[in-house]
Amino acid sequence: MAGCTQETNDISDGLLSVPMTKEVKQKVSDITEKIAWHPAFAAAAGIEFRHEKGLKLIPEYNLSKEPLRIDLYILDEGDEPIRNEVGKIFRRFNIIEYKSPQDELSIDDLF
């Protein structure tokens, strides 16, 4: 299993150990930045709210004809109250901005 040892600050998979030089750290950072987290986030939101009949989740919703998009638009189309703990704070129109697993999801990400 890959990991980073605290003593040497190296990346190791048990067979090969790579020193965490500035270049290696940059490559790891570049790879992490290029991962598309939004589809996984939208899927997780779909699982979280799967029992809420009135919610319509629209991932990567286009705000205009230009490529400007929001991460997740949640439209509450139901008449029943939302039972989910997170969903209880929702209004009719909800926008969630999410960047990556390192970006903790908080109330500040909900518009």
Short mmCIF file of C-alpha atoms in Angstrom, two decimals:
data_model
loop_
_atom_site.label_atom_id
_atom_site.label_comp_id
_atom_site.label_asym_id
_atom_site.label_seq_id
_atom_site.Cartn_x
_atom_site.Cartn_y
_atom_site.Cartn_z
CA MET A 1 0.00 0.00 0.00
CA ALA A 2 1.37 3.40 -0.99
CA GLY A 3 2.14 5.83 1.77
CA CYS A 4 4.38 8.62 2.95
CA THR A 5 6.69 7.99 5.88
CA GLN A 6 7.03 10.80 8.37
CA GLU A 7 10.69 10.07 9.07
CA THR A 8 11.93 10.39 5.50
CA ASN A 9 9.00 12.17 3.84
CA ASP A 10 9.29 9.60 1.01
CA ILE A 11 6.50 7.98 -1.00
CA SER A 12 6.63 4.20 -0.70
CA ASP A 13 4.50 1.34 -2.04
CA GLY A 14 6.44 -1.28 -0.07
CA LEU A 15 8.71 -2.14 -3.01
CA LEU A 16 9.90 1.23 -4.23
CA SER A 17 10.65 4.36 -2.26
CA VAL A 18 10.70 7.76 -3.98
CA PRO A 19 12.22 10.76 -2.19
CA MET A 20 9.73 13.64 -1.84
CA THR A 21 11.78 16.18 -3.74
CA LYS A 22 10.28 19.47 -4.86
CA GLU A 23 9.75 18.02 -8.34
CA VAL A 24 7.98 14.91 -7.02
CA LYS A 25 5.75 17.03 -4.77
CA GLN A 26 4.85 19.20 -7.79
CA LYS A 27 4.00 16.15 -9.92
CA VAL A 28 1.80 14.71 -7.15
CA SER A 29 0.12 18.11 -6.80
CA ASP A 30 -0.43 18.36 -10.57
CA ILE A 31 -2.01 14.89 -10.69
CA THR A 32 -4.27 15.68 -7.73
CA GLU A 33 -5.41 18.95 -9.31
CA LYS A 34 -6.36 17.20 -12.57
CA ILE A 35 -8.65 14.61 -10.95
CA ALA A 36 -12.30 15.30 -11.77
CA TRP A 37 -13.91 15.27 -8.32
CA HIS A 38 -17.28 16.66 -9.43
CA PRO A 39 -18.77 13.42 -10.88
CA ALA A 40 -17.93 11.54 -7.67
CA PHE A 41 -19.34 14.38 -5.56
CA ALA A 42 -22.58 14.46 -7.59
CA ALA A 43 -22.88 10.66 -7.31
CA ALA A 44 -22.36 10.83 -3.53
CA ALA A 45 -25.01 13.56 -3.30
CA GLY A 46 -27.36 11.32 -5.31
CA ILE A 47 -26.82 8.49 -2.85
CA GLU A 48 -27.22 10.81 0.15
CA PHE A 49 -30.56 12.20 -1.09
CA ARG A 50 -31.88 9.04 -2.80
CA HIS A 51 -34.91 8.83 -0.49
CA GLU A 52 -35.97 12.46 -1.00
CA LYS A 53 -38.68 12.26 -3.65
CA GLY A 54 -38.94 15.99 -4.37
CA LEU A 55 -35.27 16.78 -4.99
CA LYS A 56 -33.87 17.04 -8.50
CA LEU A 57 -30.04 17.01 -8.58
CA ILE A 58 -28.51 18.57 -11.70
CA PRO A 59 -24.70 18.22 -11.83
CA GLU A 60 -22.51 20.62 -13.81
CA TYR A 61 -25.51 22.87 -14.48
CA ASN A 62 -24.84 25.49 -17.16
CA LEU A 63 -25.57 29.00 -15.88
CA SER A 64 -25.36 30.52 -19.35
CA LYS A 65 -24.46 29.65 -22.92
CA GLU A 66 -20.82 30.20 -22.00
CA PRO A 67 -18.89 27.41 -20.21
CA LEU A 68 -19.52 28.92 -16.75
CA ARG A 69 -20.99 26.14 -14.59
CA ILE A 70 -21.79 25.46 -10.97
CA ASP A 71 -20.82 22.20 -9.32
CA LEU A 72 -24.25 21.04 -8.18
CA TYR A 73 -27.67 22.64 -8.51
CA ILE A 74 -30.35 21.09 -6.28
CA LEU A 75 -33.94 22.02 -7.03
CA ASP A 76 -36.49 21.13 -4.35
CA GLU A 77 -39.63 20.32 -6.35
CA GLY A 78 -41.38 18.43 -3.57
CA ASP A 79 -44.16 19.34 -1.18
CA GLU A 80 -42.91 17.06 1.60
CA PRO A 81 -40.30 18.22 4.14
CA ILE A 82 -36.79 16.87 3.59
CA ARG A 83 -35.80 14.30 6.23
CA ASN A 84 -32.08 14.16 5.43
CA GLU A 85 -29.95 16.06 7.99
CA VAL A 86 -28.04 18.02 5.36
CA GLY A 87 -31.09 18.59 3.18
CA LYS A 88 -33.10 20.15 6.01
CA ILE A 89 -31.36 23.48 5.38
CA PHE A 90 -32.24 23.49 1.68
CA ARG A 91 -34.48 26.08 0.12
CA ARG A 92 -36.27 25.69 -3.22
CA PHE A 93 -33.12 26.52 -5.25
CA ASN A 94 -29.69 25.39 -3.92
CA ILE A 95 -26.20 25.70 -5.36
CA ILE A 96 -23.23 23.81 -3.94
CA GLU A 97 -19.64 24.68 -4.86
CA TYR A 98 -17.19 21.81 -4.29
CA LYS A 99 -13.57 21.60 -5.38
CA SER A 100 -11.94 18.44 -4.01
CA PRO A 101 -11.82 16.12 -0.99
CA GLN A 102 -9.26 18.48 0.56
CA ASP A 103 -11.90 21.24 0.39
CA GLU A 104 -14.17 20.50 3.35
CA LEU A 105 -17.84 20.83 2.52
CA SER A 106 -19.40 23.42 4.83
CA ILE A 107 -22.38 25.75 5.01
CA ASP A 108 -20.22 28.35 3.25
CA ASP A 109 -20.31 26.16 0.09
CA LEU A 110 -24.12 26.33 -0.14
CA PHE A 111 -25.72 29.29 -1.90
#
